[in-house]
mmCIF file of C-alpha atoms in Angstrom:
data_model
loop_
_atom_site.group_PDB
_atom_site.id
_atom_site.type_symbol
_atom_site.label_atom_id
_atom_site.label_comp_id
_atom_site.label_asym_id
_atom_site.label_seq_id
_atom_site.Cartn_x
_atom_site.Cartn_y
_atom_site.Cartn_z
ATOM 1 C CA MET O 1 -0.002 -0.008 -0.018
ATOM 2 C CA ALA O 2 1.042 3.203 -0.316
ATOM 3 C CA ASP O 3 -0.748 10.506 1.178
ATOM 4 C CA VAL O 4 1.331 12.800 -0.944
ATOM 5 C CA ARG O 5 0.455 12.789 -4.678
ATOM 6 C CA SER O 6 2.318 14.194 -7.612
ATOM 7 C CA GLU O 7 1.031 17.345 -9.230
ATOM 8 C CA THR O 8 0.347 15.592 -12.519
ATOM 9 C CA GLU O 9 -2.111 13.073 -11.112
ATOM 10 C CA SER O 10 -5.726 13.570 -12.036
ATOM 11 C CA ASN O 11 -7.485 11.386 -9.470
ATOM 12 C CA SER O 12 -8.134 12.643 -5.961
ATOM 13 C CA PRO O 13 -7.931 10.216 -3.003
ATOM 14 C CA LEU O 14 -11.714 10.293 -2.783
ATOM 15 C CA ASP O 15 -12.054 9.174 -6.398
ATOM 16 C CA VAL O 16 -10.542 5.801 -5.656
ATOM 17 C CA ALA O 17 -11.659 5.290 -2.061
ATOM 18 C CA PRO O 18 -14.002 2.262 -1.657
ATOM 19 C CA ARG O 19 -17.583 2.599 -0.603
ATOM 20 C CA THR O 20 -16.973 0.346 2.420
ATOM 21 C CA ALA O 21 -13.809 -0.275 4.429
ATOM 22 C CA ALA O 22 -14.217 -4.025 3.874
ATOM 23 C CA ALA O 23 -13.365 -3.459 0.164
ATOM 24 C CA TYR O 24 -9.770 -2.930 1.216
ATOM 25 C CA LEU O 25 -9.599 -6.680 1.753
ATOM 26 C CA ASP O 26 -10.676 -7.465 -1.836
ATOM 27 C CA PRO O 27 -7.751 -8.033 -4.264
ATOM 28 C CA HIS O 28 -10.049 -7.036 -7.162
ATOM 29 C CA TYR O 29 -10.440 -3.586 -5.635
ATOM 30 C CA TRP O 30 -6.713 -3.102 -5.577
ATOM 31 C CA ASN O 31 -6.274 -4.259 -9.185
ATOM 32 C CA GLU O 32 -8.891 -1.756 -10.325
ATOM 33 C CA ARG O 33 -7.413 0.975 -8.222
ATOM 34 C CA PHE O 34 -3.848 0.457 -9.305
ATOM 35 C CA ALA O 35 -4.928 0.379 -12.943
ATOM 36 C CA ALA O 36 -6.322 3.897 -12.605
ATOM 37 C CA GLU O 37 -4.024 5.411 -10.018
ATOM 38 C CA GLU O 38 -0.410 6.471 -10.549
ATOM 39 C CA HIS O 39 0.760 7.146 -7.008
ATOM 40 C CA TYR O 40 -0.549 7.340 -3.485
ATOM 41 C CA GLU O 41 1.351 7.321 -0.162
ATOM 42 C CA TRP O 42 -0.398 5.803 2.818
ATOM 43 C CA PHE O 43 0.706 7.192 6.182
ATOM 44 C CA LYS O 44 2.880 9.996 4.794
ATOM 45 C CA ASP O 45 5.804 9.866 2.435
ATOM 46 C CA TYR O 46 9.394 9.038 3.242
ATOM 47 C CA SER O 47 10.386 12.584 4.221
ATOM 48 C CA HIS O 48 8.140 12.420 7.273
ATOM 49 C CA PHE O 49 9.731 9.349 8.872
ATOM 50 C CA GLN O 50 13.183 9.270 7.203
ATOM 51 C CA HIS O 51 14.839 10.374 10.450
ATOM 52 C CA LEU O 52 13.340 7.385 12.221
ATOM 53 C CA LEU O 53 14.149 4.834 9.502
ATOM 54 C CA ARG O 54 17.696 5.800 8.557
ATOM 55 C CA PRO O 55 19.364 4.439 11.751
ATOM 56 C CA PHE O 56 18.158 0.952 10.777
ATOM 57 C CA LEU O 57 19.501 1.086 7.184
ATOM 58 C CA SER O 58 22.895 0.310 5.717
ATOM 59 C CA PRO O 59 24.070 0.122 2.058
ATOM 60 C CA SER O 60 24.857 -3.554 2.672
ATOM 61 C CA HIS O 61 21.358 -4.385 3.964
ATOM 62 C CA SER O 62 18.820 -6.403 2.054
ATOM 63 C CA VAL O 63 15.358 -4.790 2.469
ATOM 64 C CA LEU O 64 11.902 -6.226 1.881
ATOM 65 C CA GLU O 65 8.938 -3.906 1.506
ATOM 66 C CA ILE O 66 5.566 -5.613 1.997
ATOM 67 C CA GLY O 67 2.533 -4.189 0.137
ATOM 68 C CA CYS O 68 4.393 -1.708 -2.092
ATOM 69 C CA GLY O 69 1.329 -0.748 -4.160
ATOM 70 C CA ASN O 70 2.264 2.396 -6.100
ATOM 71 C CA SER O 71 4.270 3.944 -3.286
ATOM 72 C CA ARG O 72 7.665 5.513 -4.051
ATOM 73 C CA LEU O 73 9.213 4.347 -0.819
ATOM 74 C CA CYS O 74 11.488 1.882 -2.616
ATOM 75 C CA GLU O 75 12.774 4.631 -4.891
ATOM 76 C CA GLU O 76 13.562 6.818 -1.854
ATOM 77 C CA LEU O 77 15.405 3.923 -0.131
ATOM 78 C CA ARG O 78 17.431 3.222 -3.261
ATOM 79 C CA ARG O 79 18.420 6.922 -3.540
ATOM 80 C CA ASP O 80 19.273 6.804 0.188
ATOM 81 C CA GLY O 81 21.941 4.146 -0.546
ATOM 82 C CA VAL O 82 20.164 0.823 -0.040
ATOM 83 C CA ALA O 83 21.329 -1.390 -2.870
ATOM 84 C CA ASP O 84 19.273 -4.582 -2.376
ATOM 85 C CA ILE O 85 15.533 -3.985 -2.261
ATOM 86 C CA THR O 86 12.685 -6.356 -2.865
ATOM 87 C CA CYS O 87 9.056 -5.189 -3.057
ATOM 88 C CA VAL O 88 6.006 -7.417 -2.935
ATOM 89 C CA ASP O 89 2.346 -6.784 -3.540
ATOM 90 C CA ILE O 90 -0.645 -9.077 -3.987
ATOM 91 C CA SER O 91 -1.868 -7.118 -7.029
ATOM 92 C CA PRO O 92 -0.351 -8.155 -10.377
ATOM 93 C CA VAL O 93 -1.385 -4.759 -11.744
ATOM 94 C CA ALA O 94 0.581 -2.947 -9.062
ATOM 95 C CA VAL O 95 3.598 -5.171 -9.662
ATOM 96 C CA GLU O 96 3.583 -4.672 -13.431
ATOM 97 C CA ARG O 97 3.161 -0.903 -13.172
ATOM 98 C CA MET O 98 5.877 -0.663 -10.529
ATOM 99 C CA GLN O 99 8.291 -2.695 -12.749
ATOM 100 C CA ASN O 100 7.518 -0.404 -15.724
ATOM 101 C CA ARG O 101 7.986 2.729 -13.693
ATOM 102 C CA LEU O 102 11.337 1.625 -12.288
ATOM 103 C CA ARG O 103 12.502 0.633 -15.761
ATOM 104 C CA ASP O 104 11.359 3.950 -17.265
ATOM 105 C CA ILE O 105 13.297 6.018 -14.736
ATOM 106 C CA GLY O 106 16.321 3.746 -14.968
ATOM 107 C CA LEU O 107 16.411 2.805 -11.316
ATOM 108 C CA GLU O 108 18.203 -0.519 -10.792
ATOM 109 C CA GLY O 109 18.617 -2.792 -7.743
ATOM 110 C CA ILE O 110 14.882 -3.131 -6.956
ATOM 111 C CA LYS O 111 13.057 -6.413 -7.467
ATOM 112 C CA VAL O 112 9.239 -6.323 -7.593
ATOM 113 C CA VAL O 113 7.454 -9.593 -6.943
ATOM 114 C CA GLN O 114 3.806 -10.556 -6.828
ATOM 115 C CA ALA O 115 3.184 -12.259 -3.459
ATOM 116 C CA ASP O 116 0.676 -12.555 -0.685
ATOM 117 C CA MET O 117 1.945 -11.170 2.638
ATOM 118 C CA LEU O 118 0.376 -14.210 4.312
ATOM 119 C CA ASP O 119 2.425 -16.597 2.206
ATOM 120 C CA MET O 120 5.696 -14.963 1.206
ATOM 121 C CA PRO O 121 7.906 -16.924 -1.203
ATOM 122 C CA PHE O 122 11.224 -16.351 0.552
ATOM 123 C CA GLY O 123 13.492 -18.582 2.525
ATOM 124 C CA GLY O 124 14.275 -18.165 6.183
ATOM 125 C CA GLU O 125 16.644 -15.416 7.303
ATOM 126 C CA SER O 126 16.637 -13.686 3.889
ATOM 127 C CA PHE O 127 16.372 -9.991 4.764
ATOM 128 C CA ASP O 128 18.072 -7.587 7.181
ATOM 129 C CA VAL O 129 15.059 -5.234 7.217
ATOM 130 C CA VAL O 130 11.373 -5.784 6.529
ATOM 131 C CA ILE O 131 9.122 -2.698 6.148
ATOM 132 C CA GLU O 132 5.347 -2.415 5.949
ATOM 133 C CA LYS O 133 3.526 0.911 5.746
ATOM 134 C CA GLY O 134 -0.184 0.563 6.331
ATOM 135 C CA THR O 135 -0.369 -2.897 4.837
ATOM 136 C CA MET O 136 -1.042 -4.733 8.097
ATOM 137 C CA ASP O 137 -3.680 -2.157 9.031
ATOM 138 C CA VAL O 138 -5.799 -3.445 6.096
ATOM 139 C CA LEU O 139 -6.267 -6.724 7.956
ATOM 140 C CA PHE O 140 -8.055 -4.812 10.745
ATOM 141 C CA VAL O 141 -10.742 -3.061 8.712
ATOM 142 C CA ASP O 142 -13.400 -5.610 9.693
ATOM 143 C CA SER O 143 -11.844 -6.840 12.974
ATOM 144 C CA GLY O 144 -14.760 -5.803 15.189
ATOM 145 C CA ASP O 145 -13.931 -4.785 18.721
ATOM 146 C CA PRO O 146 -10.272 -3.614 18.614
ATOM 147 C CA TRP O 147 -9.851 -4.809 22.223
ATOM 148 C CA LYS O 148 -10.885 -8.287 21.181
ATOM 149 C CA PRO O 149 -10.503 -8.682 17.401
ATOM 150 C CA ARG O 150 -12.263 -11.401 15.549
ATOM 151 C CA PRO O 151 -10.344 -14.705 15.614
ATOM 152 C CA ALA O 152 -10.098 -14.681 11.817
ATOM 153 C CA THR O 153 -8.410 -11.290 11.964
ATOM 154 C CA VAL O 154 -5.970 -12.426 14.604
ATOM 155 C CA ASP O 155 -5.145 -15.541 12.621
ATOM 156 C CA LYS O 156 -4.288 -13.459 9.508
ATOM 157 C CA VAL O 157 -2.184 -10.997 11.463
ATOM 158 C CA MET O 158 -0.259 -13.685 13.248
ATOM 159 C CA LYS O 159 0.316 -15.509 9.948
ATOM 160 C CA MET O 160 1.762 -12.313 8.502
ATOM 161 C CA LEU O 161 3.973 -11.748 11.552
ATOM 162 C CA GLN O 162 5.163 -15.314 11.501
ATOM 163 C CA GLY O 163 6.226 -14.902 7.880
ATOM 164 C CA VAL O 164 8.038 -11.703 8.646
ATOM 165 C CA HIS O 165 9.823 -13.277 11.633
ATOM 166 C CA LYS O 166 10.880 -16.180 9.474
ATOM 167 C CA VAL O 167 12.421 -14.118 6.674
ATOM 168 C CA LEU O 168 14.307 -11.787 8.974
ATOM 169 C CA LYS O 169 17.948 -12.522 9.533
ATOM 170 C CA PRO O 170 19.255 -12.828 13.076
ATOM 171 C CA GLU O 171 19.373 -9.315 14.551
ATOM 172 C CA GLY O 172 17.138 -8.184 11.635
ATOM 173 C CA THR O 173 14.600 -5.467 12.105
ATOM 174 C CA PHE O 174 10.904 -5.303 11.279
ATOM 175 C CA ILE O 175 9.545 -1.764 10.718
ATOM 176 C CA SER O 176 5.778 -1.373 10.954
ATOM 177 C CA ILE O 177 4.197 2.021 10.236
ATOM 178 C CA SER O 178 0.642 2.005 11.473
ATOM 179 C CA PHE O 179 -2.417 3.760 12.898
ATOM 180 C CA GLY O 180 -2.633 0.960 15.453
ATOM 181 C CA GLN O 181 -1.882 2.154 18.981
ATOM 182 C CA PRO O 182 0.579 0.161 21.177
ATOM 183 C CA HIS O 183 -2.118 -1.194 23.466
ATOM 184 C CA PHE O 184 -3.686 -2.907 20.376
ATOM 185 C CA ARG O 185 -0.479 -3.946 18.603
ATOM 186 C CA ARG O 186 1.719 -5.137 21.442
ATOM 187 C CA PRO O 187 -0.333 -8.251 22.333
ATOM 188 C CA LEU O 188 0.140 -9.342 18.705
ATOM 189 C CA PHE O 189 3.771 -8.329 18.291
ATOM 190 C CA GLU O 190 4.649 -10.076 21.550
ATOM 191 C CA GLY O 191 2.913 -13.331 20.626
ATOM 192 C CA GLN O 192 4.379 -16.678 21.529
ATOM 193 C CA GLY O 193 7.272 -17.753 19.378
ATOM 194 C CA PHE O 194 8.483 -14.271 18.422
ATOM 195 C CA THR O 195 12.043 -13.453 19.533
ATOM 196 C CA TRP O 196 12.035 -9.736 18.948
ATOM 197 C CA SER O 197 11.891 -6.601 21.053
ATOM 198 C CA VAL O 198 9.054 -4.111 20.566
ATOM 199 C CA ASP O 199 9.681 -0.366 20.531
ATOM 200 C CA TRP O 200 7.878 2.579 18.940
ATOM 201 C CA LYS O 201 7.920 6.246 18.209
ATOM 202 C CA THR O 202 5.327 8.595 16.694
ATOM 203 C CA PHE O 203 5.395 11.154 13.855
ATOM 204 C CA GLY O 204 2.868 13.367 12.078
ATOM 205 C CA GLU O 205 1.653 16.955 12.638
ATOM 206 C CA GLY O 206 -2.093 16.200 12.804
ATOM 207 C CA PHE O 207 -2.939 12.799 14.249
ATOM 208 C CA HIS O 208 -0.052 10.527 15.084
ATOM 209 C CA TYR O 209 1.235 7.588 13.118
ATOM 210 C CA PHE O 210 3.147 4.911 14.973
ATOM 211 C CA PHE O 211 6.611 3.776 13.892
ATOM 212 C CA TYR O 212 7.229 0.343 15.378
ATOM 213 C CA THR O 213 10.654 -1.273 15.409
ATOM 214 C CA LEU O 214 10.907 -4.975 16.249
ATOM 215 C CA LYS O 215 14.498 -6.208 16.639
ATOM 216 C CA LYS O 216 14.878 -9.931 16.138
ATOM 217 C CA GLY O 217 16.825 -11.760 18.830
ATOM 218 C CA ARG O 218 16.051 -9.283 21.586
ATOM 219 C CA ARG O 219 12.994 -10.503 23.418
ATOM 220 C CA MET O 220 12.071 -7.527 25.559
ATOM 221 C CA SER O 221 10.072 -4.260 25.419
ATOM 222 C CA ASP O 222 11.879 -0.984 25.790
ATOM 223 C CA ASN O 223 8.712 1.070 26.417
ATOM 224 C CA LYS O 224 6.711 0.994 29.624
ATOM 225 C CA GLU O 225 3.872 -1.494 30.090
ATOM 226 C CA CYS O 226 0.491 -0.249 28.900
ATOM 227 C CA GLY O 227 -2.186 0.118 31.561
ATOM 228 C CA SER O 228 -5.180 -2.141 31.684
ATOM 229 C CA GLU O 229 -7.663 0.676 31.339
ATOM 230 C CA ARG O 230 -8.982 1.745 27.990
ATOM 231 C CA PRO O 231 -7.323 5.018 27.036
ATOM 232 C CA SER O 232 -9.424 7.817 25.663
ATOM 233 C CA MET O 233 -9.162 8.495 21.930
ATOM 234 C CA PRO O 234 -6.618 11.253 21.165
ATOM 235 C CA SER O 235 -8.113 14.409 19.775
ATOM 236 C CA ILE O 236 -7.725 14.820 16.029
ATOM 237 C CA SER O 237 -6.408 18.179 14.893
ATOM 238 C CA LEU O 238 -5.817 17.838 11.185
ATOM 239 C CA LEU O 239 -4.142 20.008 8.601
ATOM 240 C CA HIS O 240 -6.407 21.023 5.688
ATOM 241 C CA GLU O 241 -4.730 18.562 3.284
ATOM 242 C CA GLU O 242 -5.264 15.730 5.790
ATOM 243 C CA LEU O 243 -8.976 16.408 5.982
ATOM 244 C CA GLU O 244 -9.203 15.711 2.260
ATOM 245 C CA ASP O 245 -6.963 12.694 2.360
ATOM 246 C CA GLU O 246 -7.991 9.037 2.256
ATOM 247 C CA ASN O 247 -5.911 8.394 5.336
ATOM 248 C CA TYR O 248 -8.530 10.511 7.256
ATOM 249 C CA ILE O 249 -11.262 8.194 5.997
ATOM 250 C CA PHE O 250 -9.279 5.202 7.048
ATOM 251 C CA ARG O 251 -8.499 6.687 10.487
ATOM 252 C CA THR O 252 -12.164 7.655 10.985
ATOM 253 C CA THR O 253 -13.205 4.027 10.413
ATOM 254 C CA ILE O 254 -10.735 2.851 13.040
ATOM 255 C CA CYS O 255 -11.852 5.528 15.524
ATOM 256 C CA GLU O 256 -15.490 4.575 15.094
ATOM 257 C CA GLU O 257 -14.705 0.957 15.859
ATOM 258 C CA LEU O 258 -12.691 1.976 18.902
ATOM 259 C CA GLU O 259 -15.473 4.165 20.284
ATOM 260 C CA THR O 260 -18.012 1.360 20.081
#
């Protein structure tokens, strides 16, 4: 998946937004969207979280981006010195268009592969860094009560996390950029069998996005334990462009579920 659009794009975020949040789970929706849409960045573009991501990157690292969509994150990482990048997306349309775009701009060193994030075709300990930006959040659009998600949702999320844990090298890092607050994500990230630490920071001028870092081989949490009480929803003070952005629609759906 991939809120900043180029000036040459004709579609607005609202033009391609689905009628219901559940449509985000439909691969056909993504094929139709990517066929019509040139570029869309979910959860801000690279410039907003570059300072958080750079400490985990090295020119020698192999990086996997899950759910690349039509994001330009891989291009930014390549220009930032990362030489070995693999992008995956479930949509064959997104993959083909990404391959064509990278070829047209002459950017080498990026492999784009069609793959399901619940069944990734890579061997164990293949990547130093795995990044997802908004992709895992899609699994929660019909999860029900966020304090007790539907078992089917939990099963899918755990399957994704198990796949990420498997392909990470020892001491590798999983970066998850999400709307999901720590009191919802930590019980999943800290599931049985995962040998990684869980830490997070926030970024964003309006509402906050969460930047999670899970370091394999370090089973501990660096942040304080979350309380058992349900926290109140943070107030949303958005910039004008965020009010017109599809991220706002997505966040509103999550907030409505949380308040019920």
